[in-house]
């Protein structure tokens, strides 16, 4: 299998390489791409040095599978070129997610959609959507869901390497009594929270909030489920957290929910208030599985529960999900 990775120097690109090693993903050739400023730089992978090459039509030729992890502008320009060349494309950007002919896949949830599709391009969902649905899907095995209200607490690495650097740099500046430089987040992220991720839409929601809405409906194949999100950037380096409030169509028991979660692949339960046990973003960092806890009945509404889920958005929210899709393609 000849593989390309577009966006190799980024947070997700680097994690992809790490996961290929960990999961012993087999390949016969690997081509690495980044922006023009990185051409010629060398990347070490399994004790071999690879040169970053220019992203163009010619260099994409002959590849069996290309991972696009360089943002939607790059994907819009080059993913179709790669798929027209005959390569499979796994795209981590938002470029194709809502295209009805392109499968939007979380392997634990809707792998059948991928297996029955002929599309050469497969879209990887938004990170907050993936982590939230990893908690929501097992519950659908018990009872239909009427409505979900989600509030996310998203780490700075969700905005890539530059996001992490801005938090670290502004924290140093704070202790040196210097004014913050707010380029990635446009407000100071140090010792602050920012209730805006992506641009505002006409309906008052942000782009990130609407991604959760539209992508969840597509993945769950449920046009009627009601969803509302508030997405918030927080000064956490890695892993997103989401507070979920879920209203079911009928009664549901907490112990049954917990049993269902334990059975479901890709999610762990840490939920023991008596022992003060609940998951935090640090617990899920560099971990494949998402973790859910704080599962409790919502006292204010019938058939309603609240829960808290955390997940490493660079792993399950991006690179791991993409590798799992690739593994499914290999089996297909
Ligand atoms: P990042 O750290 O900012 O890295 C961006 C990568 O894209 C770098 O390798 C960069 O190369 C490359 N790139 C930029 N412009 C390019 C161009 N014109 N041609 C070729 N390569 C170019 O971003 P990231 O966080 O890894 O995100 C990558 C993608 O994954 C985005 O679509 C993002 O939305 C998605 N995603 C990210 C996360 C996350 O948690 N970070 C989660 C889910 C999905 P240079 O180093 O040369 O500039």
Coordinates of C-alpha atoms and ligand atoms in Angstrom, one line a residue:
X1 CA 0.0 0.0 0.0
X2 CA 1.4 3.4 -1.1
X3 CA 0.4 6.1 1.4
X4 CA 0.4 9.9 1.4
X5 CA 0.0 12.2 4.3
X6 CA -0.9 15.8 3.5
X7 CA -0.2 18.0 6.6
X8 CA 2.5 15.9 8.2
X9 CA 4.1 18.7 10.3
X10 CA 0.8 19.4 12.0
X11 CA -0.7 18.2 15.3
X12 CA -2.9 15.5 13.5
X13 CA -0.2 14.6 10.9
X14 CA 2.3 13.8 13.7
X15 CA -0.2 11.8 15.6
X16 CA -1.0 9.8 12.4
X17 CA 2.6 8.7 12.1
X18 CA 2.7 7.7 15.8
X19 CA -0.5 5.6 15.4
X20 CA 0.8 4.0 12.2
X21 CA 3.7 2.8 14.2
X22 CA 1.7 1.7 17.2
X23 CA -0.9 -0.1 15.2
X24 CA 1.6 -1.6 12.8
X25 CA -0.2 -0.2 9.8
X26 CA 1.5 -1.7 6.8
X27 CA 2.7 0.2 3.8
X28 CA 5.2 -0.2 1.0
X29 CA 5.8 3.5 0.3
X30 CA 5.0 6.7 2.2
X31 CA 5.0 10.3 0.8
X32 CA 4.8 13.2 3.1
X33 CA 3.4 16.7 2.2
X34 CA 3.1 20.0 4.0
X35 CA 3.0 23.7 2.9
X36 CA 5.7 25.2 0.7
X37 CA 7.6 26.5 3.7
X38 CA 8.3 22.9 4.8
X39 CA 9.4 21.4 1.5
X40 CA 12.8 19.6 1.9
X41 CA 12.5 19.3 5.7
X42 CA 13.1 15.8 7.0
X43 CA 10.8 13.8 9.2
X44 CA 12.0 10.7 11.1
X45 CA 9.7 7.7 11.0
X46 CA 10.7 4.3 12.2
X47 CA 14.4 5.3 12.2
X48 CA 14.2 6.3 8.5
X49 CA 14.4 10.0 7.3
X50 CA 11.7 11.1 4.8
X51 CA 11.8 14.4 2.9
X52 CA 8.7 16.5 2.8
X53 CA 7.7 17.0 -0.9
X54 CA 5.6 19.5 -2.8
X55 CA 1.9 19.0 -2.9
X56 CA 0.9 18.8 -6.5
X57 CA -1.0 16.6 -8.9
X58 CA 2.1 14.7 -10.1
X59 CA 3.4 13.9 -6.6
X60 CA 0.0 12.5 -5.6
X61 CA 0.0 10.1 -8.5
X62 CA 0.2 6.3 -7.8
X63 CA -0.9 6.5 -4.2
X64 CA -3.4 4.0 -2.9
X65 CA -4.5 6.1 0.1
X66 CA -4.0 9.7 1.1
X67 CA -4.8 11.2 4.5
X68 CA -5.6 14.9 4.2
X69 CA -4.9 16.7 7.5
X70 CA -4.1 20.2 6.3
X71 CA -7.4 22.1 6.6
X72 CA -10.4 22.4 4.2
X73 CA -8.8 24.8 1.7
X74 CA -6.1 22.3 0.9
X75 CA -8.6 19.4 0.8
X76 CA -11.0 21.3 -1.5
X77 CA -8.1 21.8 -3.9
X78 CA -6.3 18.5 -3.8
X79 CA -8.6 15.7 -2.4
X80 CA -10.6 15.3 -5.7
X81 CA -7.3 15.4 -7.7
X82 CA -6.1 12.4 -5.5
X83 CA -9.4 10.5 -5.8
X84 CA -9.6 11.1 -9.5
X85 CA -6.1 9.6 -9.7
X86 CA -7.7 6.4 -8.1
X87 CA -6.5 7.0 -4.5
X88 CA -8.7 6.6 -1.5
X89 CA -8.9 9.8 0.4
X90 CA -9.5 10.1 4.2
X91 CA -10.2 13.7 4.8
X92 CA -10.0 15.2 8.3
X93 CA -11.3 18.7 7.3
X94 CA -14.9 19.9 7.0
X95 CA -14.7 20.1 3.2
X96 CA -16.8 17.1 2.3
X97 CA -18.5 16.1 5.5
X98 CA -22.0 17.2 4.6
X99 CA -21.8 16.0 0.9
X100 CA -24.6 13.4 0.7
X101 CA -22.5 11.1 -1.5
X102 CA -19.5 11.0 0.8
X103 CA -19.6 8.8 3.9
X104 CA -19.0 10.5 7.3
X105 CA -17.6 7.7 9.5
X106 CA -17.0 6.8 13.1
X107 CA -16.0 3.1 12.8
X108 CA -17.6 2.0 16.1
X109 CA -20.9 3.7 15.0
X110 CA -21.6 3.5 11.3
X111 CA -18.9 1.3 9.6
X112 CA -21.7 -0.2 7.5
X113 CA -22.2 3.1 5.7
X114 CA -18.5 2.9 4.6
X115 CA -18.8 -0.8 3.6
X116 CA -21.8 -0.1 1.4
X117 CA -20.4 3.0 -0.3
X118 CA -18.4 3.3 -3.5
X119 CA -17.0 6.8 -2.7
X120 CA -13.3 7.1 -2.9
X121 CA -13.4 10.1 -0.5
X122 CA -14.3 9.3 3.2
X123 CA -14.8 12.2 5.6
X124 CA -13.7 12.1 9.2
X125 CA -16.2 14.0 11.4
X126 CA -15.5 17.0 13.6
X127 CA -13.7 16.1 16.8
X128 CA -16.4 17.3 19.3
X129 CA -19.0 15.4 17.2
X130 CA -16.9 12.2 17.4
X131 CA -16.3 12.3 21.1
X132 CA -20.0 13.3 21.9
X133 CA -21.4 10.5 19.7
X134 CA -19.1 7.9 21.3
X135 CA -21.1 8.6 24.5
X136 CA -24.5 9.0 22.9
X137 CA -24.5 6.0 20.5
X138 CA -24.5 3.2 23.2
X139 CA -27.5 4.9 24.8
X140 CA -29.4 4.6 21.5
X141 CA -29.2 0.8 22.0
X142 CA -31.5 1.3 25.0
X143 CA -34.0 4.0 24.1
X144 CA -34.7 6.6 21.4
X145 CA -33.3 10.0 22.0
X146 CA -35.5 13.1 21.6
X147 CA -33.0 15.9 22.3
X148 CA -29.4 16.5 23.2
X149 CA -28.0 19.7 24.7
X150 CA -24.2 19.7 24.6
X151 CA -21.7 22.2 26.0
X152 CA -18.1 21.6 25.0
X153 CA -14.8 22.6 26.8
X154 CA -12.3 22.3 23.9
X155 CA -8.6 22.2 24.3
X156 CA -6.3 24.6 22.5
X157 CA -4.7 21.8 20.4
X158 CA -8.0 21.6 18.6
X159 CA -6.7 24.7 16.8
X160 CA -3.5 22.8 15.9
X161 CA 0.1 23.4 16.9
X162 CA -0.4 27.2 16.7
X163 CA -3.2 26.9 19.3
X164 CA -1.0 25.1 21.8
X165 CA 1.9 27.6 21.2
X166 CA -0.4 30.6 21.8
X167 CA -1.6 29.2 25.2
X168 CA 2.0 28.5 26.3
X169 CA 3.4 31.8 24.9
X170 CA 0.6 33.9 26.5
X171 CA 1.0 32.2 29.8
X172 CA 4.8 33.1 29.8
X173 CA 3.8 36.7 28.8
X174 CA 1.3 36.8 31.7
X175 CA 4.1 36.0 34.3
X176 CA 6.4 38.5 32.6
X177 CA 3.7 41.3 32.8
X178 CA 3.5 41.5 29.0
X179 CA 0.3 42.0 27.0
X180 CA -1.1 38.8 25.4
X181 CA -0.8 38.2 21.7
X182 CA -4.1 36.9 20.5
X183 CA -3.7 35.6 16.9
X184 CA -5.3 32.1 16.9
X185 CA -8.1 32.8 19.3
X186 CA -8.5 36.6 18.9
X187 CA -9.1 36.9 22.7
X188 CA -6.7 35.9 25.4
X189 CA -7.0 32.2 26.1
X190 CA -4.7 32.2 29.2
X191 CA -6.8 32.1 32.4
X192 CA -9.9 32.6 30.3
X193 CA -12.6 30.8 28.4
X194 CA -13.9 31.8 25.0
X195 CA -17.5 30.8 24.0
X196 CA -16.8 31.0 20.3
X197 CA -15.2 28.4 18.0
X198 CA -15.3 29.2 14.3
X199 CA -17.2 32.1 12.9
X200 CA -20.7 33.2 13.9
X201 CA -23.6 32.1 11.6
X202 CA -26.8 34.1 11.0
X203 CA -28.7 32.0 13.5
X204 CA -26.4 33.1 16.4
X205 CA -24.6 29.7 16.6
X206 CA -21.0 29.3 15.6
X207 CA -19.6 27.1 12.8
X208 CA -18.4 24.5 15.4
X209 CA -21.8 24.3 17.0
X210 CA -23.5 23.8 13.6
X211 CA -21.0 21.1 12.7
X212 CA -22.1 19.2 15.8
X213 CA -25.7 19.6 14.8
X214 CA -25.5 18.7 11.1
X215 CA -22.8 16.0 11.4
X216 CA -24.5 14.2 14.3
X217 CA -27.8 13.9 12.3
X218 CA -25.9 12.5 9.3
X219 CA -23.9 9.9 11.3
X220 CA -26.8 8.8 13.4
X221 CA -29.0 8.8 10.2
X222 CA -31.7 10.6 12.3
X223 CA -33.2 13.8 10.9
X224 CA -35.6 14.2 13.8
X225 CA -33.1 14.2 16.7
X226 CA -33.0 17.7 18.3
X227 CA -29.5 19.0 19.0
X228 CA -28.2 22.2 20.5
X229 CA -24.6 23.0 21.3
X230 CA -22.5 25.7 22.9
X231 CA -18.8 25.2 22.1
X232 CA -16.2 26.8 24.3
X233 CA -12.4 27.1 24.0
X234 CA -10.6 26.5 27.4
X235 CA -7.0 26.8 28.4
X236 CA -6.4 23.0 28.4
X237 CA -3.6 21.7 26.2
X238 CA -5.1 18.4 25.0
X239 CA -8.5 16.5 25.1
X240 CA -12.0 17.9 24.7
X241 CA -14.7 17.6 27.4
X242 CA -18.4 17.7 26.7
X243 CA -21.3 18.1 29.1
X244 CA -24.3 16.3 27.7
X245 CA -27.9 16.6 28.7
X246 CA -29.9 13.9 26.9
X247 CA -33.7 13.6 26.8
X248 CA -35.1 10.2 25.9
X249 CA -38.5 9.2 24.5
X250 CA -39.1 6.9 27.5
X251 CA -37.8 6.0 30.9
X252 CA -34.2 4.9 31.2
X253 CA -32.2 3.5 34.1
X254 CA -28.8 4.7 35.0
X255 CA -27.4 1.2 35.8
X256 CA -28.6 0.0 32.4
X257 CA -26.8 2.9 30.7
X258 CA -23.6 2.0 32.6
X259 CA -23.8 -1.6 31.5
X260 CA -24.3 -0.6 27.9
X261 CA -21.3 1.8 28.0
X262 CA -19.1 -1.0 29.4
X263 CA -20.1 -3.2 26.4
X264 CA -19.5 -0.5 23.8
X265 CA -16.0 -0.4 22.0
X266 CA -13.9 2.7 22.3
X267 CA -15.4 4.1 25.5
X268 CA -14.6 3.6 29.2
X269 CA -16.6 4.4 32.2
X270 CA -15.1 6.2 35.2
X271 CA -18.0 7.0 37.4
X272 CA -17.9 6.5 41.1
X273 CA -18.9 9.6 43.1
X274 CA -18.4 7.8 46.4
X275 CA -14.7 7.3 45.6
X276 CA -14.5 10.7 44.0
X277 CA -13.9 9.2 40.6
X278 CA -14.8 11.0 37.4
X279 CA -12.9 11.7 34.1
X280 CA -10.9 14.8 33.2
X281 CA -9.2 15.8 30.0
X282 CA -5.8 14.9 31.4
X283 CA -7.1 11.3 32.0
X284 CA -8.0 10.9 28.3
X285 CA -4.9 12.6 26.8
X286 CA -2.9 10.2 24.7
X287 CA -5.5 7.5 25.2
X288 CA -7.4 5.8 22.4
X289 CA -10.7 5.4 24.3
X290 CA -13.0 8.2 25.3
X291 CA -14.2 8.2 29.0
X292 CA -17.6 9.0 30.3
X293 CA -18.7 9.7 33.9
X294 CA -20.9 11.8 36.1
X295 CA -23.9 10.0 34.6
X296 CA -27.0 11.0 36.6
X297 CA -30.8 11.5 36.3
X298 CA -31.7 15.1 35.5
X299 CA -34.0 16.0 38.4
X300 CA -35.6 18.9 36.4
X301 CA -37.0 16.8 33.6
X302 CA -38.6 13.4 33.0
X303 CA -36.7 10.8 30.9
X304 CA -33.6 13.0 31.0
X305 CA -30.0 12.4 32.1
X306 CA -26.8 14.4 32.3
X307 CA -23.3 13.1 31.7
X308 CA -19.7 14.2 31.1
X309 CA -17.5 12.8 28.4
X310 CA -13.8 13.4 27.6
X311 CA -11.7 12.3 24.7
X312 CA -8.3 13.0 23.1
X313 CA -9.4 15.0 20.1
X314 CA -6.1 14.6 18.3
X315 CA -6.4 10.8 18.7
X316 CA -10.1 9.6 18.6
X317 CA -11.3 13.1 17.4
X318 CA -8.9 13.0 14.4
X319 CA -5.9 10.7 13.7
X320 CA -7.1 7.5 15.4
X321 CA -10.5 7.7 13.8
X322 CA -8.8 8.2 10.4
X323 CA -6.5 5.2 10.9
X324 CA -9.5 3.1 12.0
X325 CA -11.3 4.1 8.7
X326 CA -8.1 3.1 6.8
X327 CA -8.1 -0.3 8.6
X328 CA -11.8 -0.7 7.6
X329 CA -10.9 0.1 4.0
X330 CA -8.1 -2.4 4.0
X331 CA -10.5 -5.1 5.2
X332 CA -13.1 -4.0 2.6
Ligands
LIG1 P1 -1.9 22.2 12.2 O1 -1.2 21.7 13.4 O2 -2.1 23.7 12.1 O3 -1.2 21.7 10.9 C1 -1.6 22.0 9.6 C2 -0.8 21.2 8.6 O4 -1.2 21.5 7.3 C3 0.7 21.5 8.7 O5 1.4 20.3 8.4 C4 0.9 22.5 7.5 O6 2.2 22.5 7.0 C5 -0.1 21.9 6.5 N1 -0.5 22.9 5.5 C6 -0.9 24.1 5.7 N2 -1.1 24.7 4.5 C7 -0.8 23.8 3.5 C8 -0.8 23.8 2.1 N3 -1.2 24.9 1.4 N4 -0.4 22.7 1.5 C9 0.0 21.6 2.1 N5 0.0 21.5 3.5 C10 -0.4 22.6 4.2 O7 -3.4 21.6 12.1 P2 -4.0 20.3 12.7 O8 -4.6 20.6 14.1 O9 -3.1 19.2 12.6 O10 -5.3 20.1 11.8 C11 -5.2 19.5 10.5 C12 -6.6 19.2 10.0 O11 -7.3 18.3 11.0 C13 -7.6 20.4 9.9 O12 -8.4 20.2 8.9 C14 -8.3 20.3 11.2 O13 -9.6 20.9 11.2 C15 -8.5 18.8 11.4 N6 -8.7 18.4 12.8 C16 -7.8 18.8 13.8 C17 -8.1 18.4 15.1 C18 -7.2 18.8 16.2 O14 -7.5 18.5 17.3 N7 -6.1 19.5 16.0 C19 -9.1 17.6 15.4 C20 -10.0 17.2 14.3 C21 -9.7 17.6 13.0 P3 3.3 23.6 7.4 O15 3.9 23.1 8.7 O16 4.3 23.5 6.3 O17 2.6 24.9 7.5

